């Protein structure tokens, strides 16, 4: 997919500050700042400090940050301007101050007024949001989307598969409702935050659902309709991995949807005769890479959107990029709207997070939201991902960090960015 989109802000250049004239701060930087009600004062040749914790391809994250002018690595998160960790750490979250400024108003030129003036040297950013579980926890995602769609008089199970939240074991009333459903095959997931296929079981009867929950070790469960008519890629299941960047800066929450992603394919042909075969039913890379057939059909069991577009066009006469992917973007926007007041309720200064969204298509090419992941896998497990993942991280940092930490007058902000603004809380009705 061509990388031809820009962050969607318009900036009036009639009143650029003296700071911008001295340091040649580009309008795109200022636009992002002012959309969050900030005006940052810069220091010439400033040195910013970053900390990167271990895990999930921290080598790549370190490499990208090391290449940024004006940044130096430190070995303590408590003295860093920017902290990156694989998992959310409560102590780091609590170190971030909370926004206590005045209520702001969004102007016609996308500036959030009044502007708060601050020094770049005092800013601190963390790559986690305090309540990221509102999206990444399977039970909270379901409950939030259920409430959101019902508040709009929409049927939730037109957007997410039919789902039941079980919090009281096999005696839970939700299972009584599930038993009445004509659905035959169910997928049982731990309600708490898990990813990479951990704890997920496919069940082909109500009794198997009860047995799984009774033998399970988790506090709660989400029992979800298994999509029995999935669109197949050459006879095998697949899902769609997308990326969304959510920023919470100076008390304002915004979300950006990435124009590129990838398809994750299963190793074995699809059938419902043996629901215990994870290489048939679970497309998570952590599961599939254990199969002896991993990489047999596609390198790293991955496809680019361009490859998938050709497949869909030739086999189903449909436009994935032009018709289906925008529907996926709308579903992502729904999740942000549903959780906008919950993700960062204390309005910490400041945070952002890259979420990995998983979708499936049925035989009618209807997209279904399956789950959202914090700490999405950054492994470069195929030649395509070796390009996609670094590009995605670069683009995320250009929005979440670069507008606030400009090292010198020679720095150039790329006009093109793969992330598209899809939500700005300041523009939403109160």
PDB file of N, CA and C in Angstrom, residues 215-260:
ATOM      1  N   UNK A 215     -12.640 -26.782  34.592  1.00  0.00           N
ATOM      2  CA  UNK A 215     -11.250 -27.196  34.768  1.00  0.00           C
ATOM      3  C   UNK A 215     -10.270 -26.029  34.697  1.00  0.00           C
ATOM      4  N   UNK A 216     -10.769 -24.873  34.280  1.00  0.00           N
ATOM      5  CA  UNK A 216      -9.888 -23.733  34.069  1.00  0.00           C
ATOM      6  C   UNK A 216      -9.387 -23.112  35.363  1.00  0.00           C
ATOM      7  N   UNK A 217      -8.339 -22.321  35.229  1.00  0.00           N
ATOM      8  CA  UNK A 217      -7.703 -21.689  36.385  1.00  0.00           C
ATOM      9  C   UNK A 217      -7.908 -20.175  36.408  1.00  0.00           C
ATOM     10  N   UNK A 218      -8.726 -19.677  35.477  1.00  0.00           N
ATOM     11  CA  UNK A 218      -8.888 -18.228  35.371  1.00  0.00           C
ATOM     12  C   UNK A 218     -10.116 -17.766  36.167  1.00  0.00           C
ATOM     13  N   UNK A 219     -10.112 -16.499  36.557  1.00  0.00           N
ATOM     14  CA  UNK A 219     -11.190 -15.942  37.374  1.00  0.00           C
ATOM     15  C   UNK A 219     -12.486 -15.824  36.581  1.00  0.00           C
ATOM     16  N   UNK A 220     -12.367 -15.329  35.366  1.00  0.00           N
ATOM     17  CA  UNK A 220     -13.549 -15.122  34.529  1.00  0.00           C
ATOM     18  C   UNK A 220     -13.258 -15.607  33.117  1.00  0.00           C
ATOM     19  N   UNK A 221     -14.334 -15.747  32.334  1.00  0.00           N
ATOM     20  CA  UNK A 221     -14.184 -16.218  30.958  1.00  0.00           C
ATOM     21  C   UNK A 221     -15.093 -15.419  30.028  1.00  0.00           C
ATOM     22  N   UNK A 222     -14.648 -15.327  28.806  1.00  0.00           N
ATOM     23  CA  UNK A 222     -15.475 -14.810  27.727  1.00  0.00           C
ATOM     24  C   UNK A 222     -15.723 -15.969  26.770  1.00  0.00           C
ATOM     25  N   UNK A 223     -16.992 -16.300  26.582  1.00  0.00           N
ATOM     26  CA  UNK A 223     -17.360 -17.375  25.655  1.00  0.00           C
ATOM     27  C   UNK A 223     -17.960 -16.719  24.426  1.00  0.00           C
ATOM     28  N   UNK A 224     -17.323 -16.937  23.307  1.00  0.00           N
ATOM     29  CA  UNK A 224     -17.662 -16.197  22.092  1.00  0.00           C
ATOM     30  C   UNK A 224     -18.017 -17.158  20.961  1.00  0.00           C
ATOM     31  N   UNK A 225     -18.985 -16.740  20.192  1.00  0.00           N
ATOM     32  CA  UNK A 225     -19.372 -17.520  19.018  1.00  0.00           C
ATOM     33  C   UNK A 225     -18.169 -17.714  18.104  1.00  0.00           C
ATOM     34  N   UNK A 226     -17.912 -18.959  17.763  1.00  0.00           N
ATOM     35  CA  UNK A 226     -16.859 -19.265  16.789  1.00  0.00           C
ATOM     36  C   UNK A 226     -17.414 -19.002  15.394  1.00  0.00           C
ATOM     37  N   UNK A 227     -16.707 -18.236  14.614  1.00  0.00           N
ATOM     38  CA  UNK A 227     -17.176 -17.926  13.260  1.00  0.00           C
ATOM     39  C   UNK A 227     -17.000 -19.180  12.394  1.00  0.00           C
ATOM     40  N   UNK A 228     -18.111 -19.885  12.181  1.00  0.00           N
ATOM     41  CA  UNK A 228     -18.055 -21.175  11.485  1.00  0.00           C
ATOM     42  C   UNK A 228     -17.961 -21.026   9.974  1.00  0.00           C
ATOM     43  N   UNK A 229     -18.208 -19.818   9.482  1.00  0.00           N
ATOM     44  CA  UNK A 229     -18.115 -19.587   8.033  1.00  0.00           C
ATOM     45  C   UNK A 229     -17.047 -18.532   7.733  1.00  0.00           C
ATOM     46  N   UNK A 230     -15.814 -18.770   8.165  1.00  0.00           N
ATOM     47  CA  UNK A 230     -14.781 -17.767   7.914  1.00  0.00           C
ATOM     48  C   UNK A 230     -14.385 -17.733   6.446  1.00  0.00           C
ATOM     49  N   UNK A 231     -14.050 -16.543   5.964  1.00  0.00           N
ATOM     50  CA  UNK A 231     -13.430 -16.474   4.646  1.00  0.00           C
ATOM     51  C   UNK A 231     -12.080 -17.162   4.746  1.00  0.00           C
ATOM     52  N   UNK A 232     -11.765 -17.987   3.782  1.00  0.00           N
ATOM     53  CA  UNK A 232     -10.518 -18.757   3.816  1.00  0.00           C
ATOM     54  C   UNK A 232      -9.553 -18.241   2.773  1.00  0.00           C
ATOM     55  N   UNK A 233      -8.278 -18.376   3.084  1.00  0.00           N
ATOM     56  CA  UNK A 233      -7.224 -18.071   2.111  1.00  0.00           C
ATOM     57  C   UNK A 233      -6.611 -19.396   1.669  1.00  0.00           C
ATOM     58  N   UNK A 234      -6.926 -19.789   0.467  1.00  0.00           N
ATOM     59  CA  UNK A 234      -6.441 -21.053  -0.093  1.00  0.00           C
ATOM     60  C   UNK A 234      -6.751 -22.220   0.839  1.00  0.00           C
ATOM     61  N   UNK A 235      -7.974 -22.188   1.386  1.00  0.00           N
ATOM     62  CA  UNK A 235      -8.452 -23.291   2.205  1.00  0.00           C
ATOM     63  C   UNK A 235      -8.096 -23.206   3.677  1.00  0.00           C
ATOM     64  N   UNK A 236      -7.417 -22.137   4.088  1.00  0.00           N
ATOM     65  CA  UNK A 236      -6.966 -22.017   5.478  1.00  0.00           C
ATOM     66  C   UNK A 236      -7.494 -20.734   6.115  1.00  0.00           C
ATOM     67  N   UNK A 237      -7.648 -20.798   7.449  1.00  0.00           N
ATOM     68  CA  UNK A 237      -8.104 -19.630   8.194  1.00  0.00           C
ATOM     69  C   UNK A 237      -7.033 -18.544   8.212  1.00  0.00           C
ATOM     70  N   UNK A 238      -7.489 -17.328   8.437  1.00  0.00           N
ATOM     71  CA  UNK A 238      -6.555 -16.211   8.605  1.00  0.00           C
ATOM     72  C   UNK A 238      -7.235 -15.157   9.461  1.00  0.00           C
ATOM     73  N   UNK A 239      -6.451 -14.260  10.002  1.00  0.00           N
ATOM     74  CA  UNK A 239      -7.017 -13.062  10.595  1.00  0.00           C
ATOM     75  C   UNK A 239      -6.220 -11.844  10.132  1.00  0.00           C
ATOM     76  N   UNK A 240      -6.717 -10.678  10.487  1.00  0.00           N
ATOM     77  CA  UNK A 240      -6.155  -9.413  10.015  1.00  0.00           C
ATOM     78  C   UNK A 240      -5.605  -8.649  11.204  1.00  0.00           C
ATOM     79  N   UNK A 241      -4.325  -8.356  11.193  1.00  0.00           N
ATOM     80  CA  UNK A 241      -3.700  -7.577  12.267  1.00  0.00           C
ATOM     81  C   UNK A 241      -3.545  -6.122  11.811  1.00  0.00           C
ATOM     82  N   UNK A 242      -4.108  -5.222  12.608  1.00  0.00           N
ATOM     83  CA  UNK A 242      -4.036  -3.786  12.354  1.00  0.00           C
ATOM     84  C   UNK A 242      -3.408  -3.103  13.556  1.00  0.00           C
ATOM     85  N   UNK A 243      -2.910  -1.888  13.345  1.00  0.00           N
ATOM     86  CA  UNK A 243      -2.283  -1.122  14.422  1.00  0.00           C
ATOM     87  C   UNK A 243      -3.012   0.197  14.634  1.00  0.00           C
ATOM     88  N   UNK A 244      -3.170   0.553  15.897  1.00  0.00           N
ATOM     89  CA  UNK A 244      -3.768   1.831  16.260  1.00  0.00           C
ATOM     90  C   UNK A 244      -2.901   2.494  17.319  1.00  0.00           C
ATOM     91  N   UNK A 245      -2.601   3.750  17.121  1.00  0.00           N
ATOM     92  CA  UNK A 245      -1.836   4.549  18.074  1.00  0.00           C
ATOM     93  C   UNK A 245      -2.805   5.438  18.839  1.00  0.00           C
ATOM     94  N   UNK A 246      -2.793   5.323  20.154  1.00  0.00           N
ATOM     95  CA  UNK A 246      -3.622   6.179  21.004  1.00  0.00           C
ATOM     96  C   UNK A 246      -2.696   7.059  21.833  1.00  0.00           C
ATOM     97  N   UNK A 247      -2.877   8.366  21.744  1.00  0.00           N
ATOM     98  CA  UNK A 247      -2.052   9.298  22.503  1.00  0.00           C
ATOM     99  C   UNK A 247      -2.909  10.014  23.538  1.00  0.00           C
ATOM    100  N   UNK A 248      -2.323  10.229  24.710  1.00  0.00           N
ATOM    101  CA  UNK A 248      -2.975  11.026  25.754  1.00  0.00           C
ATOM    102  C   UNK A 248      -1.967  12.079  26.194  1.00  0.00           C
ATOM    103  N   UNK A 249      -2.105  13.272  25.644  1.00  0.00           N
ATOM    104  CA  UNK A 249      -1.126  14.339  25.837  1.00  0.00           C
ATOM    105  C   UNK A 249      -1.844  15.578  26.381  1.00  0.00           C
ATOM    106  N   UNK A 250      -1.349  16.079  27.491  1.00  0.00           N
ATOM    107  CA  UNK A 250      -1.880  17.324  28.058  1.00  0.00           C
ATOM    108  C   UNK A 250      -3.388  17.243  28.292  1.00  0.00           C
ATOM    109  N   UNK A 251      -3.850  16.057  28.669  1.00  0.00           N
ATOM    110  CA  UNK A 251      -5.259  15.890  28.990  1.00  0.00           C
ATOM    111  C   UNK A 251      -6.167  15.600  27.823  1.00  0.00           C
ATOM    112  N   UNK A 252      -5.629  15.477  26.622  1.00  0.00           N
ATOM    113  CA  UNK A 252      -6.452  15.214  25.437  1.00  0.00           C
ATOM    114  C   UNK A 252      -6.080  13.870  24.825  1.00  0.00           C
ATOM    115  N   UNK A 253      -7.102  13.089  24.492  1.00  0.00           N
ATOM    116  CA  UNK A 253      -6.881  11.759  23.926  1.00  0.00           C
ATOM    117  C   UNK A 253      -7.195  11.764  22.439  1.00  0.00           C
ATOM    118  N   UNK A 254      -6.253  11.224  21.651  1.00  0.00           N
ATOM    119  CA  UNK A 254      -6.441  11.112  20.207  1.00  0.00           C
ATOM    120  C   UNK A 254      -6.058   9.702  19.760  1.00  0.00           C
ATOM    121  N   UNK A 255      -6.584   9.292  18.612  1.00  0.00           N
ATOM    122  CA  UNK A 255      -6.285   7.962  18.093  1.00  0.00           C
ATOM    123  C   UNK A 255      -5.994   8.040  16.601  1.00  0.00           C
ATOM    124  N   UNK A 256      -5.037   7.242  16.169  1.00  0.00           N
ATOM    125  CA  UNK A 256      -4.594   7.198  14.781  1.00  0.00           C
ATOM    126  C   UNK A 256      -4.587   5.753  14.312  1.00  0.00           C
ATOM    127  N   UNK A 257      -5.128   5.525  13.139  1.00  0.00           N
ATOM    128  CA  UNK A 257      -5.224   4.174  12.561  1.00  0.00           C
ATOM    129  C   UNK A 257      -4.174   4.025  11.478  1.00  0.00           C
ATOM    130  N   UNK A 258      -3.428   2.909  11.516  1.00  0.00           N
ATOM    131  CA  UNK A 258      -2.337   2.720  10.553  1.00  0.00           C
ATOM    132  C   UNK A 258      -2.867   2.138   9.255  1.00  0.00           C
ATOM    133  N   UNK A 259      -2.387   2.674   8.148  1.00  0.00           N
ATOM    134  CA  UNK A 259      -2.913   2.269   6.848  1.00  0.00           C
ATOM    135  C   UNK A 259      -2.397   0.909   6.394  1.00  0.00           C
ATOM    136  N   UNK A 260      -1.372   0.404   7.039  1.00  0.00           N
ATOM    137  CA  UNK A 260      -0.824  -0.896   6.669  1.00  0.00           C
ATOM    138  C   UNK A 260      -0.952  -1.868   7.838  1.00  0.00           C
TER     139      UNK A 260
END
